[in-house]
CSV table of C-alpha atoms (C1' of nucleotides) in Angstrom, one decimal:
chain,number,residue,atom,x,y,z
A,39,UNK,CA,7.3,0.2,-3.7
A,40,UNK,CA,8.1,4.3,-3.6
A,41,UNK,CA,8.5,5.9,-0.6
A,42,UNK,CA,7.7,9.9,0.2
A,43,UNK,CA,11.1,11.3,-0.1
A,44,UNK,CA,11.2,13.1,-3.9
A,45,UNK,CA,14.6,13.4,-5.8
A,46,UNK,CA,15.8,16.4,-6.7
A,47,UNK,CA,17.9,17.3,-9.8
A,48,UNK,CA,19.4,15.1,-12.3
A,49,UNK,CA,22.7,13.3,-13.1
A,50,UNK,CA,25.8,15.1,-12.9
A,51,UNK,CA,26.5,13.8,-16.8
A,52,UNK,CA,23.8,15.0,-18.9
A,53,UNK,CA,25.3,12.3,-21.2
A,54,UNK,CA,24.0,9.5,-18.3
A,55,UNK,CA,20.8,11.0,-18.2
A,56,UNK,CA,20.0,10.5,-21.6
A,57,UNK,CA,21.8,7.1,-21.5
A,58,UNK,CA,19.1,6.0,-18.6
A,59,UNK,CA,16.3,7.6,-20.2
A,60,UNK,CA,17.2,5.9,-23.7
A,61,UNK,CA,17.4,2.6,-21.7
A,62,UNK,CA,14.1,2.9,-20.5
A,63,UNK,CA,12.7,3.7,-23.1
A,64,UNK,CA,14.3,0.5,-24.8
A,65,UNK,CA,13.6,-1.6,-22.4
A,66,UNK,CA,9.8,-0.9,-22.3
A,67,UNK,CA,9.9,-1.8,-25.9
A,68,UNK,CA,12.0,-4.9,-25.7
A,69,UNK,CA,10.4,-6.5,-22.7
A,70,UNK,CA,7.8,-4.5,-21.6
A,71,UNK,CA,6.8,-2.8,-18.5
A,72,UNK,CA,5.8,-5.4,-15.8
A,73,UNK,CA,9.7,-7.1,-16.3
A,74,UNK,CA,11.3,-3.8,-16.4
A,75,UNK,CA,13.4,-3.7,-13.6
A,76,UNK,CA,15.6,-0.8,-12.0
A,77,UNK,CA,18.7,-3.2,-12.4
A,78,UNK,CA,18.0,-3.7,-16.0
A,79,UNK,CA,17.9,-0.1,-16.7
A,80,UNK,CA,21.1,0.3,-14.7
A,81,UNK,CA,23.0,-2.3,-16.6
A,82,UNK,CA,21.7,-1.5,-20.0
A,83,UNK,CA,22.6,2.2,-19.8
A,84,UNK,CA,25.8,1.1,-17.9
A,85,UNK,CA,25.6,3.1,-14.8
A,86,UNK,CA,25.3,2.2,-11.2
A,87,UNK,CA,21.8,1.1,-9.9
A,88,UNK,CA,22.3,3.9,-6.9
A,89,UNK,CA,22.6,6.6,-9.9
A,90,UNK,CA,19.1,5.6,-10.8
A,91,UNK,CA,17.9,5.3,-7.0
A,92,UNK,CA,19.5,8.9,-6.2
A,93,UNK,CA,17.7,10.9,-8.6
A,94,UNK,CA,15.0,9.0,-9.2
A,95,UNK,CA,12.1,7.0,-7.0
A,96,UNK,CA,10.2,4.3,-9.4
A,97,UNK,CA,11.0,3.6,-13.1
A,98,UNK,CA,7.4,4.7,-13.7
A,99,UNK,CA,9.3,8.0,-13.0
A,100,UNK,CA,11.7,7.4,-15.3
A,101,UNK,CA,9.8,6.4,-18.1
A,102,UNK,CA,7.5,9.7,-17.7
A,103,UNK,CA,10.7,11.6,-18.0
A,104,UNK,CA,11.8,9.6,-20.9
A,105,UNK,CA,8.7,9.8,-22.7
A,106,UNK,CA,7.1,13.2,-22.0
A,107,UNK,CA,8.7,15.3,-24.7
A,108,UNK,CA,8.2,12.8,-27.7
A,109,UNK,CA,4.6,12.1,-26.1
A,110,UNK,CA,3.7,15.9,-26.4
A,111,UNK,CA,5.9,16.4,-30.0
A,112,UNK,CA,3.7,13.4,-31.5
A,113,UNK,CA,0.2,15.1,-30.0
A,114,UNK,CA,0.8,18.3,-31.5
A,115,UNK,CA,-1.1,18.5,-34.9
A,116,UNK,CA,-1.1,21.2,-37.4
A,117,UNK,CA,-4.5,23.7,-37.1
A,118,UNK,CA,-6.8,23.2,-39.7
A,119,UNK,CA,-9.5,25.9,-40.4
A,120,UNK,CA,-12.5,23.7,-39.7
A,121,UNK,CA,-12.8,22.8,-36.4
A,122,UNK,CA,-14.3,19.3,-37.1
A,123,UNK,CA,-11.2,18.7,-39.1
A,124,UNK,CA,-9.2,20.0,-36.5
A,125,UNK,CA,-10.4,17.7,-33.7
A,126,UNK,CA,-10.8,14.4,-36.3
A,127,UNK,CA,-7.0,14.9,-37.2
A,128,UNK,CA,-5.9,15.3,-33.5
A,129,UNK,CA,-8.3,12.4,-32.6
A,130,UNK,CA,-6.3,10.2,-35.5
A,131,UNK,CA,-3.3,11.3,-34.3
A,132,UNK,CA,-4.0,10.1,-30.8
A,133,UNK,CA,-5.4,6.8,-31.8
A,134,UNK,CA,-2.1,6.1,-33.9
A,135,UNK,CA,0.2,7.3,-31.3
A,136,UNK,CA,-1.4,5.0,-28.2
A,137,UNK,CA,-1.5,2.2,-30.6
A,138,UNK,CA,1.7,2.3,-32.1
A,139,UNK,CA,4.5,4.6,-30.8
A,140,UNK,CA,6.3,3.5,-28.2
A,141,UNK,CA,6.0,6.8,-26.3
A,142,UNK,CA,2.3,5.5,-26.8
A,143,UNK,CA,3.2,2.3,-25.1
A,144,UNK,CA,4.9,4.1,-22.3
A,145,UNK,CA,1.7,6.5,-21.4
A,146,UNK,CA,-0.6,3.4,-21.4
A,147,UNK,CA,1.7,1.4,-19.1
A,148,UNK,CA,1.8,4.8,-16.7
A,149,UNK,CA,-2.0,4.9,-16.8
A,150,UNK,CA,-1.8,1.3,-15.8
A,151,UNK,CA,0.5,1.5,-13.2
A,152,UNK,CA,-1.3,4.8,-12.0
A,153,UNK,CA,-4.3,2.3,-11.3
A,154,UNK,CA,-2.0,0.8,-9.0
A,155,UNK,CA,0.5,3.3,-7.2
A,156,UNK,CA,-0.9,6.1,-5.7
A,157,UNK,CA,2.1,7.9,-6.2
A,158,UNK,CA,2.1,7.2,-9.9
A,159,UNK,CA,-1.2,8.1,-10.4
A,160,UNK,CA,-0.3,11.8,-8.9
A,161,UNK,CA,2.6,11.7,-11.1
A,162,UNK,CA,0.7,11.3,-14.3
A,163,UNK,CA,-1.9,13.6,-13.8
A,164,UNK,CA,0.3,16.4,-12.8
A,165,UNK,CA,2.1,16.2,-16.0
A,166,UNK,CA,-1.0,15.4,-17.9
A,167,UNK,CA,0.4,15.2,-21.0
A,168,UNK,CA,-2.6,14.3,-22.8
A,169,UNK,CA,-4.6,16.5,-21.2
A,170,UNK,CA,-2.0,19.7,-22.1
A,171,UNK,CA,-2.1,18.4,-25.8
A,172,UNK,CA,-5.6,18.2,-26.1
A,173,UNK,CA,-5.9,21.5,-24.7
A,174,UNK,CA,-3.4,22.8,-27.5
A,175,UNK,CA,-6.4,21.8,-29.9
A,176,UNK,CA,-9.5,22.7,-27.9
A,177,UNK,CA,-7.9,26.3,-27.5
A,178,UNK,CA,-8.1,26.6,-31.1
A,179,UNK,CA,-11.5,25.4,-31.4
A,180,UNK,CA,-12.8,27.4,-28.7
A,181,UNK,CA,-13.2,30.6,-31.1
A,182,UNK,CA,-16.0,28.9,-33.0
A,183,UNK,CA,-17.5,27.3,-30.0
A,184,UNK,CA,-18.4,29.7,-27.4
A,185,UNK,CA,-20.0,27.4,-25.5
A,186,UNK,CA,-17.4,24.9,-24.4
A,187,UNK,CA,-16.9,24.0,-21.4
A,188,UNK,CA,-14.3,23.4,-18.6
A,189,UNK,CA,-11.2,22.0,-20.4
A,190,UNK,CA,-11.0,19.4,-18.6
A,191,UNK,CA,-14.5,18.0,-19.3
A,192,UNK,CA,-14.1,18.8,-22.9
A,193,UNK,CA,-11.0,16.6,-23.1
A,194,UNK,CA,-12.8,13.7,-21.2
A,195,UNK,CA,-15.3,13.9,-23.9
A,196,UNK,CA,-13.2,14.5,-26.8
A,197,UNK,CA,-10.1,12.0,-26.1
A,198,UNK,CA,-12.6,9.1,-23.8
A,199,UNK,CA,-13.5,6.9,-26.4
A,200,UNK,CA,-10.7,6.6,-28.2
A,201,UNK,CA,-8.6,6.1,-24.8
A,202,UNK,CA,-10.9,3.8,-23.8
A,203,UNK,CA,-11.2,1.7,-27.0
A,204,UNK,CA,-7.5,1.4,-27.1
A,205,UNK,CA,-6.8,0.6,-22.9
A,206,UNK,CA,-9.4,-2.2,-23.6
A,207,UNK,CA,-9.5,-3.6,-27.0
A,208,UNK,CA,-6.4,-2.4,-28.2
A,209,UNK,CA,-8.2,-0.7,-31.5
A,210,UNK,CA,-8.4,2.3,-32.9
A,211,UNK,CA,-11.7,3.5,-33.6
A,212,UNK,CA,-13.1,3.6,-37.4
A,213,UNK,CA,-12.7,7.2,-39.1
A,214,UNK,CA,-16.3,7.5,-39.8
A,215,UNK,CA,-17.0,7.0,-35.8
A,216,UNK,CA,-14.2,9.7,-35.2
A,217,UNK,CA,-16.1,12.5,-37.2
A,218,UNK,CA,-19.3,11.8,-36.1
A,219,UNK,CA,-18.2,12.0,-32.6
A,220,UNK,CA,-16.3,15.6,-33.4
A,221,UNK,CA,-19.2,16.3,-35.1
A,222,UNK,CA,-21.7,16.3,-32.3
A,223,UNK,CA,-19.2,17.9,-29.9
A,224,UNK,CA,-18.6,20.8,-32.0
A,225,UNK,CA,-22.2,21.5,-32.5
A,226,UNK,CA,-22.9,21.3,-29.1
A,227,UNK,CA,-20.3,23.4,-27.6
A,228,UNK,CA,-21.4,25.7,-30.9
A,229,UNK,CA,-24.7,26.7,-30.1
A,230,UNK,CA,-26.3,28.0,-26.7
A,231,UNK,CA,-26.5,24.1,-25.6
A,232,UNK,CA,-27.0,20.7,-27.0
A,233,UNK,CA,-29.3,18.9,-23.4
A,234,UNK,CA,-32.5,19.8,-21.4
B,85,UNK,CA,4.9,-13.6,-14.7
B,86,UNK,CA,2.0,-15.7,-15.8
B,87,UNK,CA,3.2,-18.5,-18.0
B,88,UNK,CA,0.7,-20.1,-20.8
B,89,UNK,CA,-0.9,-23.3,-19.1
B,90,UNK,CA,-4.5,-22.3,-17.8
B,91,UNK,CA,-5.6,-23.8,-14.9
B,92,UNK,CA,-9.0,-25.6,-15.2
B,93,UNK,CA,-11.3,-26.5,-12.8
B,94,UNK,CA,-11.8,-25.0,-9.1
B,95,UNK,CA,-10.8,-26.0,-5.5
B,96,UNK,CA,-12.7,-29.0,-4.2
B,97,UNK,CA,-14.5,-26.9,-1.5
B,98,UNK,CA,-16.5,-24.4,-2.8
B,99,UNK,CA,-16.2,-22.8,1.1
B,100,UNK,CA,-12.2,-22.9,0.4
B,101,UNK,CA,-12.9,-20.9,-2.8
B,102,UNK,CA,-15.1,-18.3,-1.5
B,103,UNK,CA,-12.5,-17.6,1.2
B,104,UNK,CA,-9.9,-17.5,-1.6
B,105,UNK,CA,-12.2,-14.9,-3.8
B,106,UNK,CA,-13.0,-13.1,-0.2
B,107,UNK,CA,-9.4,-12.3,0.6
B,108,UNK,CA,-7.9,-11.2,-2.4
B,109,UNK,CA,-11.0,-8.8,-2.4
B,110,UNK,CA,-10.5,-7.6,1.3
B,111,UNK,CA,-6.9,-7.5,0.6
B,112,UNK,CA,-7.2,-5.2,-2.8
B,113,UNK,CA,-9.5,-2.7,-0.2
B,114,UNK,CA,-6.9,-3.1,2.5
B,115,UNK,CA,-3.4,-3.0,0.8
B,116,UNK,CA,-4.0,-2.0,-3.0
B,117,UNK,CA,-3.4,-3.9,-6.1
B,118,UNK,CA,0.6,-3.7,-5.9
B,119,UNK,CA,0.9,-4.9,-2.5
B,120,UNK,CA,-1.2,-7.5,-2.9
B,121,UNK,CA,0.3,-10.9,-3.1
B,122,UNK,CA,-0.5,-14.5,-3.9
B,123,UNK,CA,1.5,-15.7,-0.4
B,124,UNK,CA,-1.0,-12.9,1.5
B,125,UNK,CA,-4.1,-13.6,-0.2
B,126,UNK,CA,-3.2,-17.8,0.9
B,127,UNK,CA,-2.3,-16.6,4.3
B,128,UNK,CA,-5.5,-14.4,4.5
B,129,UNK,CA,-7.5,-17.0,3.5
B,130,UNK,CA,-6.3,-19.6,5.4
B,131,UNK,CA,-4.8,-22.1,2.6
B,132,UNK,CA,-1.7,-23.6,1.2
B,133,UNK,CA,0.0,-21.4,-1.6
B,134,UNK,CA,-0.2,-24.1,-3.7
B,135,UNK,CA,-4.0,-24.3,-3.7
B,136,UNK,CA,-4.0,-20.8,-5.1
B,137,UNK,CA,-1.2,-21.7,-8.0
B,138,UNK,CA,-3.2,-25.3,-9.0
B,139,UNK,CA,-5.9,-23.2,-10.0
B,140,UNK,CA,-5.2,-19.8,-10.8
B,141,UNK,CA,-1.9,-18.4,-12.8
B,142,UNK,CA,-1.9,-14.7,-11.1
B,143,UNK,CA,-3.8,-12.5,-8.6
B,144,UNK,CA,-5.4,-10.8,-11.3
B,145,UNK,CA,-7.0,-14.0,-12.2
B,146,UNK,CA,-8.2,-15.0,-8.9
B,147,UNK,CA,-9.2,-10.6,-8.6
B,148,UNK,CA,-11.5,-10.8,-11.7
B,149,UNK,CA,-13.0,-14.1,-10.6
B,150,UNK,CA,-13.8,-12.6,-7.2
B,151,UNK,CA,-15.6,-9.5,-8.6
B,152,UNK,CA,-17.0,-9.9,-11.6
B,153,UNK,CA,-20.3,-11.1,-10.2
B,154,UNK,CA,-20.6,-8.2,-8.1
B,155,UNK,CA,-19.3,-5.9,-11.3
B,156,UNK,CA,-22.1,-6.8,-13.5
B,157,UNK,CA,-25.0,-6.7,-10.7
B,158,UNK,CA,-23.5,-3.1,-9.8
B,159,UNK,CA,-23.8,-1.8,-13.7
B,160,UNK,CA,-27.5,-3.6,-13.7
B,161,UNK,CA,-29.6,-0.4,-13.8
B,162,UNK,CA,-33.2,-0.7,-14.1
B,163,UNK,CA,-35.0,0.1,-17.7
B,164,UNK,CA,-36.6,3.3,-18.2
B,165,UNK,CA,-38.6,4.2,-21.0
B,166,UNK,CA,-36.7,7.4,-22.1
B,167,UNK,CA,-33.6,6.3,-23.6
B,168,UNK,CA,-32.1,9.5,-22.6
B,169,UNK,CA,-33.3,8.8,-18.9
B,170,UNK,CA,-31.9,5.3,-19.4
B,171,UNK,CA,-28.5,5.7,-20.7
B,172,UNK,CA,-27.5,8.5,-18.0
B,173,UNK,CA,-29.0,6.8,-15.1
B,174,UNK,CA,-26.3,4.0,-16.5
B,175,UNK,CA,-23.7,6.6,-16.9
B,176,UNK,CA,-24.3,7.5,-13.6
B,177,UNK,CA,-24.0,4.2,-11.8
B,178,UNK,CA,-21.1,3.7,-13.6
B,179,UNK,CA,-19.4,6.5,-12.4
B,180,UNK,CA,-20.2,5.5,-9.0
B,181,UNK,CA,-19.0,2.2,-9.3
B,182,UNK,CA,-15.4,3.1,-10.6
B,183,UNK,CA,-15.1,5.7,-8.1
B,184,UNK,CA,-16.7,4.1,-4.8
B,185,UNK,CA,-17.2,0.5,-5.5
B,186,UNK,CA,-14.7,-2.2,-4.2
B,187,UNK,CA,-15.1,-4.0,-7.3
B,188,UNK,CA,-14.9,-0.9,-9.2
B,189,UNK,CA,-11.4,-0.6,-7.8
B,190,UNK,CA,-11.1,-4.4,-8.9
B,191,UNK,CA,-11.8,-3.4,-12.5
B,192,UNK,CA,-9.6,-0.1,-12.3
B,193,UNK,CA,-6.8,-2.2,-11.1
B,194,UNK,CA,-7.3,-5.0,-14.1
B,195,UNK,CA,-7.5,-2.4,-16.4
B,196,UNK,CA,-4.1,-0.9,-15.4
B,197,UNK,CA,-2.8,-4.8,-15.0
B,198,UNK,CA,-3.6,-5.4,-18.6
B,199,UNK,CA,-1.2,-2.5,-19.8
B,200,UNK,CA,1.6,-4.5,-18.3
B,201,UNK,CA,0.6,-8.0,-18.9
B,202,UNK,CA,-0.7,-9.5,-22.3
B,203,UNK,CA,-2.1,-12.5,-20.1
B,204,UNK,CA,-4.2,-10.0,-18.5
B,205,UNK,CA,-5.4,-8.3,-21.2
B,206,UNK,CA,-6.8,-11.1,-22.7
B,207,UNK,CA,-8.2,-12.2,-20.0
B,208,UNK,CA,-10.0,-8.4,-18.9
B,209,UNK,CA,-11.2,-9.0,-22.8
B,210,UNK,CA,-12.7,-12.0,-22.9
B,211,UNK,CA,-14.5,-11.2,-19.8
B,212,UNK,CA,-15.1,-7.6,-20.6
B,213,UNK,CA,-17.3,-6.9,-18.1
B,214,UNK,CA,-18.0,-3.3,-18.5
B,215,UNK,CA,-18.7,-4.0,-22.1
B,216,UNK,CA,-21.8,-6.6,-21.4
B,217,UNK,CA,-23.1,-4.2,-18.9
B,218,UNK,CA,-23.4,-1.1,-21.3
B,219,UNK,CA,-24.5,-3.9,-24.3
B,220,UNK,CA,-27.6,-4.8,-21.8
B,221,UNK,CA,-28.3,-1.1,-21.7
B,222,UNK,CA,-28.1,-0.3,-25.5
B,223,UNK,CA,-30.2,-3.3,-26.3
B,224,UNK,CA,-32.6,-1.6,-24.7
B,225,UNK,CA,-32.3,1.6,-26.4
B,226,UNK,CA,-31.7,0.2,-30.0
B,227,UNK,CA,-35.7,0.2,-30.2
B,228,UNK,CA,-35.9,3.8,-30.7
B,229,UNK,CA,-32.5,4.1,-32.3
B,230,UNK,CA,-32.1,2.4,-35.5
B,231,UNK,CA,-28.9,4.0,-36.8
B,232,UNK,CA,-26.9,2.6,-34.2
B,233,UNK,CA,-23.3,1.1,-35.1
B,234,UNK,CA,-21.6,-1.9,-33.6
B,235,UNK,CA,-22.0,-1.9,-30.1
B,236,UNK,CA,-18.4,-2.4,-29.5
B,237,UNK,CA,-18.1,1.3,-31.0
B,238,UNK,CA,-21.7,2.2,-29.5
B,239,UNK,CA,-19.8,1.5,-25.7
B,240,UNK,CA,-16.7,3.4,-26.5
B,241,UNK,CA,-18.5,6.0,-27.3
B,242,UNK,CA,-21.2,5.8,-24.4
B,243,UNK,CA,-18.9,5.2,-21.5
B,244,UNK,CA,-15.6,6.4,-22.9
B,245,UNK,CA,-15.5,9.9,-21.0
B,246,UNK,CA,-16.9,8.4,-18.0
B,247,UNK,CA,-14.1,5.7,-17.7
B,248,UNK,CA,-11.3,8.2,-19.3
B,249,UNK,CA,-12.4,10.9,-16.3
B,250,UNK,CA,-11.9,8.3,-13.3
B,251,UNK,CA,-9.0,6.4,-14.8
B,252,UNK,CA,-6.9,9.6,-15.2
B,253,UNK,CA,-8.5,12.0,-12.7
B,254,UNK,CA,-10.2,10.2,-10.2
B,255,UNK,CA,-13.4,12.1,-10.6
B,256,UNK,CA,-16.5,11.7,-11.9
B,257,UNK,CA,-18.4,13.8,-14.7
B,258,UNK,CA,-21.2,16.0,-13.6
B,259,UNK,CA,-24.3,15.1,-14.2
B,260,UNK,CA,-25.5,17.6,-16.9
B,261,UNK,CA,-22.2,17.1,-19.1
B,262,UNK,CA,-23.6,13.4,-18.9
B,263,UNK,CA,-26.8,13.8,-20.2
B,264,UNK,CA,-25.5,16.6,-23.1
B,265,UNK,CA,-23.4,13.4,-23.8
B,266,UNK,CA,-26.3,10.9,-23.9
B,267,UNK,CA,-28.4,13.4,-25.8
B,268,UNK,CA,-26.2,13.6,-28.2
B,269,UNK,CA,-25.7,10.1,-28.8
B,270,UNK,CA,-29.4,9.2,-28.8
B,271,UNK,CA,-29.8,11.9,-31.3
B,272,UNK,CA,-27.1,10.6,-33.5
B,273,UNK,CA,-28.4,7.1,-33.2
B,274,UNK,CA,-32.3,7.9,-33.9
B,275,UNK,CA,-31.6,9.9,-36.7
B,276,UNK,CA,-30.0,8.6,-40.3
B,277,UNK,CA,-26.7,10.0,-39.3
B,278,UNK,CA,-24.9,12.5,-37.4
B,279,UNK,CA,-21.5,13.3,-39.8
B,280,UNK,CA,-20.8,13.6,-43.6
C,148,DG,C1',48.2,22.9,-10.5
C,149,DT,C1',46.7,21.2,-6.1
C,150,DA,C1',43.0,19.9,-2.8
C,151,DC,C1',38.4,19.0,-1.7
C,152,DA,C1',33.5,17.3,-2.2
C,153,DA,C1',30.3,15.2,-4.6
C,154,DA,C1',28.8,12.1,-7.9
C,155,DC,C1',30.2,8.0,-9.8
C,156,DG,C1',30.3,2.4,-11.1
C,157,DA,C1',30.8,-1.8,-8.7
C,158,DG,C1',29.0,-5.0,-6.2
C,159,DG,C1',27.7,-7.0,-1.4
C,160,DC,C1',23.6,-6.9,1.9
C,161,DA,C1',18.8,-8.0,3.8
C,162,DT,C1',14.3,-9.1,2.7
C,163,DT,C1',10.9,-10.3,0.2
C,164,DA,C1',7.5,-12.6,-3.5
C,165,DA,C1',7.7,-15.9,-7.0
C,166,DG,C1',6.5,-20.7,-8.3
C,167,DC,C1',8.2,-24.7,-7.7
C,168,DC,C1',8.5,-28.9,-4.9
C,169,DT,C1',8.0,-32.5,-1.5
C,170,DC,C1',6.1,-33.9,2.8
C,171,DG,C1',1.9,-36.0,6.2
C,172,DT,C1',-3.0,-35.4,6.4
C,173,DA,C1',-8.0,-35.3,5.1
C,174,DA,C1',-11.4,-35.9,2.1
C,175,DG,C1',-14.6,-38.2,-1.4
C,176,DT,C1',-15.1,-42.6,-4.7
C,177,DC,C1',-15.4,-47.4,-5.7
D,263,DG,C1',-11.9,-50.3,3.4
D,264,DA,C1',-8.0,-49.2,-0.3
D,265,DC,C1',-7.5,-46.0,-3.8
D,266,DT,C1',-6.9,-41.5,-5.7
D,267,DT,C1',-6.7,-36.6,-5.4
D,268,DA,C1',-6.8,-32.7,-3.4
D,269,DC,C1',-4.8,-30.0,0.5
D,270,DG,C1',-1.7,-27.3,4.5
D,271,DA,C1',2.2,-26.4,5.5
D,272,DG,C1',6.9,-25.0,4.6
D,273,DG,C1',11.4,-25.5,2.5
D,274,DC,C1',14.1,-24.0,-2.1
D,275,DT,C1',16.0,-21.3,-6.0
D,276,DT,C1',16.0,-17.4,-8.3
D,277,DA,C1',15.4,-12.6,-8.5
D,278,DA,C1',14.2,-7.6,-7.9
D,279,DT,C1',14.1,-3.9,-4.1
D,280,DG,C1',16.7,-0.6,-1.9
D,281,DC,C1',20.5,0.5,1.8
D,282,DC,C1',25.3,0.3,2.1
D,283,DT,C1',30.3,0.7,1.6
D,284,DC,C1',33.7,0.6,-1.3
D,285,DG,C1',37.4,2.8,-4.2
D,286,DT,C1',37.5,6.2,-8.3
D,287,DT,C1',36.3,10.1,-11.2
D,288,DT,C1',34.8,14.8,-12.1
D,289,DG,C1',34.0,19.1,-11.7
D,290,DT,C1',34.8,23.4,-8.8
D,291,DA,C1',37.5,26.4,-5.2
D,292,DC,C1',42.2,28.4,-4.4
DNA sequence: GTACAAACGAGGCATTAAGCCTCGTAAGTC
DNA sequence: GACTTACGAGGCTTAATGCCTCGTTTGTAC
């Protein structure tokens, strides 16, 4: 599908760009990722197909650009003094986001496509919107949790269960489980170590 | 793509079926999931395309059937007396499996496709091979961990971080992190409760 | 304001896979 | 040995991809 040549720049008209990104977003919600086509995006946006191919290589690229701002905004939760509360709030928001929000649907579709297409894998890994949002929360917690390891590992431990549950079961984890999970993590990160 | 009509039964010749399943498996490794086609599978297996459409609806269905046995076998780890050791061994095997094993590659591709196609989502959720394998290990641990909640939740907590890390970063979690994670889980499941 | 160049909408094109259809053939059953 | 069902082969319609060429518009240089 996608070749190697990367497009640089943007459409001349910012309004056209917004039309395209909105068209992609709407199409995803309307027909799903599989039935979403470059042709369909172009038609819904009222632009020529070549305009799409000029600035983007795949529908995944368009979709990521269309949703990344919403994604980062939705996953920015207010700081709370208690670390457990802070992280729980974040995970609750994450679960809701992945299940119900259009941008969450887009993120799931992109992670899915990343399993099929190496170019999309690199794209999502580089943007890493979920990791970025998690890092923001984890940085707040770090003051009270000196034993926190590498942020990437923390992120995986923190969000892994939630993401796994949504990807495989289309379900959110119950609140009590979320709290227990976060409590364990904070305890381990606060004291010297939690294992052998 | 996939309609609603479910195929029942199998090819008349078991040998033909094996050829098809092997062809699907090989094709996945050779060209990746995206470039894998029904046409390609049929040609490599030396069967007519209609034979594929007669018994399966999508390449995902073929792939799942082709790899589910390997998958369950690879993720069956020997019992160990210490629960922490038992679960750690399982998670280590899971990480290796998802990263390196052809059946692990297939599982990732299927989870990816499940984000695009509701039919595949149901298919994978019903088969739930990873959940099945995790349950086997968790059942062994249950004796020493009376406070374990719903197996589905336990599975999400146990394997979530590992799966997330592989899906998003194509990386395994380090051994020390795995142990710390498992230690926390076992501690919580052993005592009355780990949260408020 | 006029000239120029780049991007644009439109749509034609070759290529390819999906999924259905119909052939004639090869198995298994009674 | 007749009947039935699956089979391989491949033709077909439809539709998306990604490239191409047409005018035409639009923003900039003079």
